[in-house]
Amino acid sequence: MLDLLIIGSGPAGLSAAVYAQRSNLDFKVAEREFLGTGQIARSFRVDNYLGFYGITGYDLGEKFRLHAEELRVPFHTGEVCACSRAGDGWKVDFLDGRHLEARALIWAAGTETRHLNIIGREKFEAEYIHSCAVCDGPAYDDKAVAVAGGGDTALDTALFMTNFCNQVYLIHWMDQFQGNPVTLKKLEDMPTVEILRGTSILMAEGGDRMERLVLSSGRRIRVDGLFEAIGARPCTDVLKNLTDLDPQGYIVAGEDGITSCPGIFAAGDVRTKQLRQVSTAVGDGANALYSVLDYLKSE
Ligand SMILES: Cc1cc2nc3c(=O)[nH]c(=O)nc-3n(C[C@H](O)[C@H](O)[C@H](O)COP(=O)(O)OP(=O)(O)OC[C@H]3O[C@@H](n4cnc5c(N)ncnc54)[C@H](O)[C@@H]3O)c2cc1C
């Protein structure tokens, strides 16, 4: 049985891993995406992580991962699908049928994008509906796209897409945007951007390719692709009956990462907190690891 299994290799998980390696723990980091570095890889520019002004999110994530690899952190690629008590530790099952056992867990699985519920979604989601502009945006050179959402991610996505597209529709179901007003003003001033407030997307239409979106106003707009930026949900389904979750599904835990379930610790965006950012995730990883050390000593 391992001392510790860290679930997620985003900033929180990798930070915990660096501290775990330097504490000589017998541990592994489980990550569902091959060489994944978490959500930050989807940010096209990070201006608020100290020491790395203007770096791309992808490059920042790579730096985190390389740091862990330099220290020979052991990784296990697989998606955790269940977790149960095993003696004085935990048995963690993976979708591919494998399992690992550990005395303590740090749950650093972050959040994932919410999806729009629109007719035609299944037909187009694989190729024409996206959530990562950095990853998929360049494919829309000289094309038209819609961006759905009203927060910072939606505004940043729309702005980023103006680098490629001849037309960007920013569509928000509410009248007010929640994202940065400076970015919103920039978008309002751009001739290739049309902002549609108080509007929902009902349906995606087209033959082999996405061709149009049908809006709640009755209007049909011609688009080649759709980017969803309508918020996130915490990846905590596996923990539903093990730890206390808040009504949105975030793990109830302070910055020490201690949860209602002894032996399960939380770090990063998955836990109840004020600010979900790389800087707070990195701090959480370190703190949670220190709580794990105390826990393992007291066991
Ligand atoms: C588009 C975008 C732009 C952003 N820009 C900024 C910015 O400029 N500055 C900033 O500070 N923050 C930014 N953020 C927020 C920042 O990315 C997050 O706060 C940070 O990544 C949280 O780190 P984390 O480790 O808690 O979770 P995550 O980064 O979400 O990492 C969690 C990891 O766990 C893995 N995982 C999930 N479930 C499982 C499972 N069941 N089994 C195995 N693995 C699993 C995931 O694949 C993922 O790799 C941005 C986020 C987005 C989406």
mmCIF file of C-alpha atoms in Angstrom, residues 127-130 136-148 157-158 160-171 191-194 196 201 205 209-213 219-227:
data_model
loop_
_atom_site.group_PDB
_atom_site.id
_atom_site.type_symbol
_atom_site.label_atom_id
_atom_site.label_comp_id
_atom_site.label_asym_id
_atom_site.label_seq_id
_atom_site.Cartn_x
_atom_site.Cartn_y
_atom_site.Cartn_z
ATOM 1 C CA GLU A 127 -15.578 18.305 -34.248
ATOM 2 C CA TYR A 128 -17.373 21.629 -33.985
ATOM 3 C CA ILE A 129 -18.137 22.256 -30.307
ATOM 4 C CA HIS A 130 -15.136 23.137 -28.132
ATOM 5 C CA ASP A 136 -8.923 24.388 -31.145
ATOM 6 C CA GLY A 137 -9.175 28.084 -32.057
ATOM 7 C CA PRO A 138 -6.530 28.178 -34.824
ATOM 8 C CA ALA A 139 -8.634 25.771 -36.921
ATOM 9 C CA TYR A 140 -11.139 28.592 -37.434
ATOM 10 C CA ASP A 141 -8.918 30.900 -39.475
ATOM 11 C CA ASP A 142 -11.119 33.259 -41.539
ATOM 12 C CA LYS A 143 -14.273 31.532 -40.282
ATOM 13 C CA ALA A 144 -17.192 32.465 -38.036
ATOM 14 C CA VAL A 145 -17.670 31.149 -34.511
ATOM 15 C CA ALA A 146 -19.972 31.675 -31.565
ATOM 16 C CA VAL A 147 -18.772 31.848 -27.961
ATOM 17 C CA ALA A 148 -21.352 31.090 -25.262
ATOM 18 C CA THR A 157 -12.176 33.187 -25.546
ATOM 19 C CA ALA A 158 -14.054 35.681 -27.749
ATOM 20 C CA PHE A 160 -8.686 35.258 -28.604
ATOM 21 C CA MET A 161 -10.886 34.096 -31.482
ATOM 22 C CA THR A 162 -10.786 37.573 -33.057
ATOM 23 C CA ASN A 163 -7.162 36.718 -33.941
ATOM 24 C CA PHE A 164 -8.429 34.163 -36.449
ATOM 25 C CA CYS A 165 -12.075 34.683 -37.265
ATOM 26 C CA ASN A 166 -13.852 37.017 -39.635
ATOM 27 C CA GLN A 167 -16.877 36.984 -37.307
ATOM 28 C CA VAL A 168 -17.216 36.223 -33.593
ATOM 29 C CA TYR A 169 -20.620 36.126 -31.868
ATOM 30 C CA LEU A 170 -20.510 36.409 -28.082
ATOM 31 C CA ILE A 171 -23.778 35.031 -26.737
ATOM 32 C CA PRO A 191 -16.113 45.387 -35.967
ATOM 33 C CA THR A 192 -15.844 41.595 -36.255
ATOM 34 C CA VAL A 193 -17.594 40.965 -32.926
ATOM 35 C CA GLU A 194 -21.332 40.939 -32.333
ATOM 36 C CA LEU A 196 -25.938 39.104 -28.135
ATOM 37 C CA ILE A 201 -28.630 28.961 -28.095
ATOM 38 C CA GLU A 205 -27.879 22.910 -37.568
ATOM 39 C CA ARG A 209 -20.427 20.412 -40.800
ATOM 40 C CA MET A 210 -21.962 22.833 -38.337
ATOM 41 C CA GLU A 211 -23.547 25.635 -40.364
ATOM 42 C CA ARG A 212 -25.963 27.581 -38.171
ATOM 43 C CA LEU A 213 -27.122 28.169 -34.624
ATOM 44 C CA ARG A 219 -32.625 34.408 -35.335
ATOM 45 C CA ARG A 220 -30.342 31.954 -37.147
ATOM 46 C CA ILE A 221 -26.643 32.838 -37.285
ATOM 47 C CA ARG A 222 -24.152 31.293 -39.685
ATOM 48 C CA VAL A 223 -21.205 29.780 -37.771
ATOM 49 C CA ASP A 224 -18.545 27.156 -38.384
ATOM 50 C CA GLY A 225 -17.997 26.302 -34.728
ATOM 51 C CA LEU A 226 -19.084 26.920 -31.167
ATOM 52 C CA PHE A 227 -16.985 27.494 -28.038
#
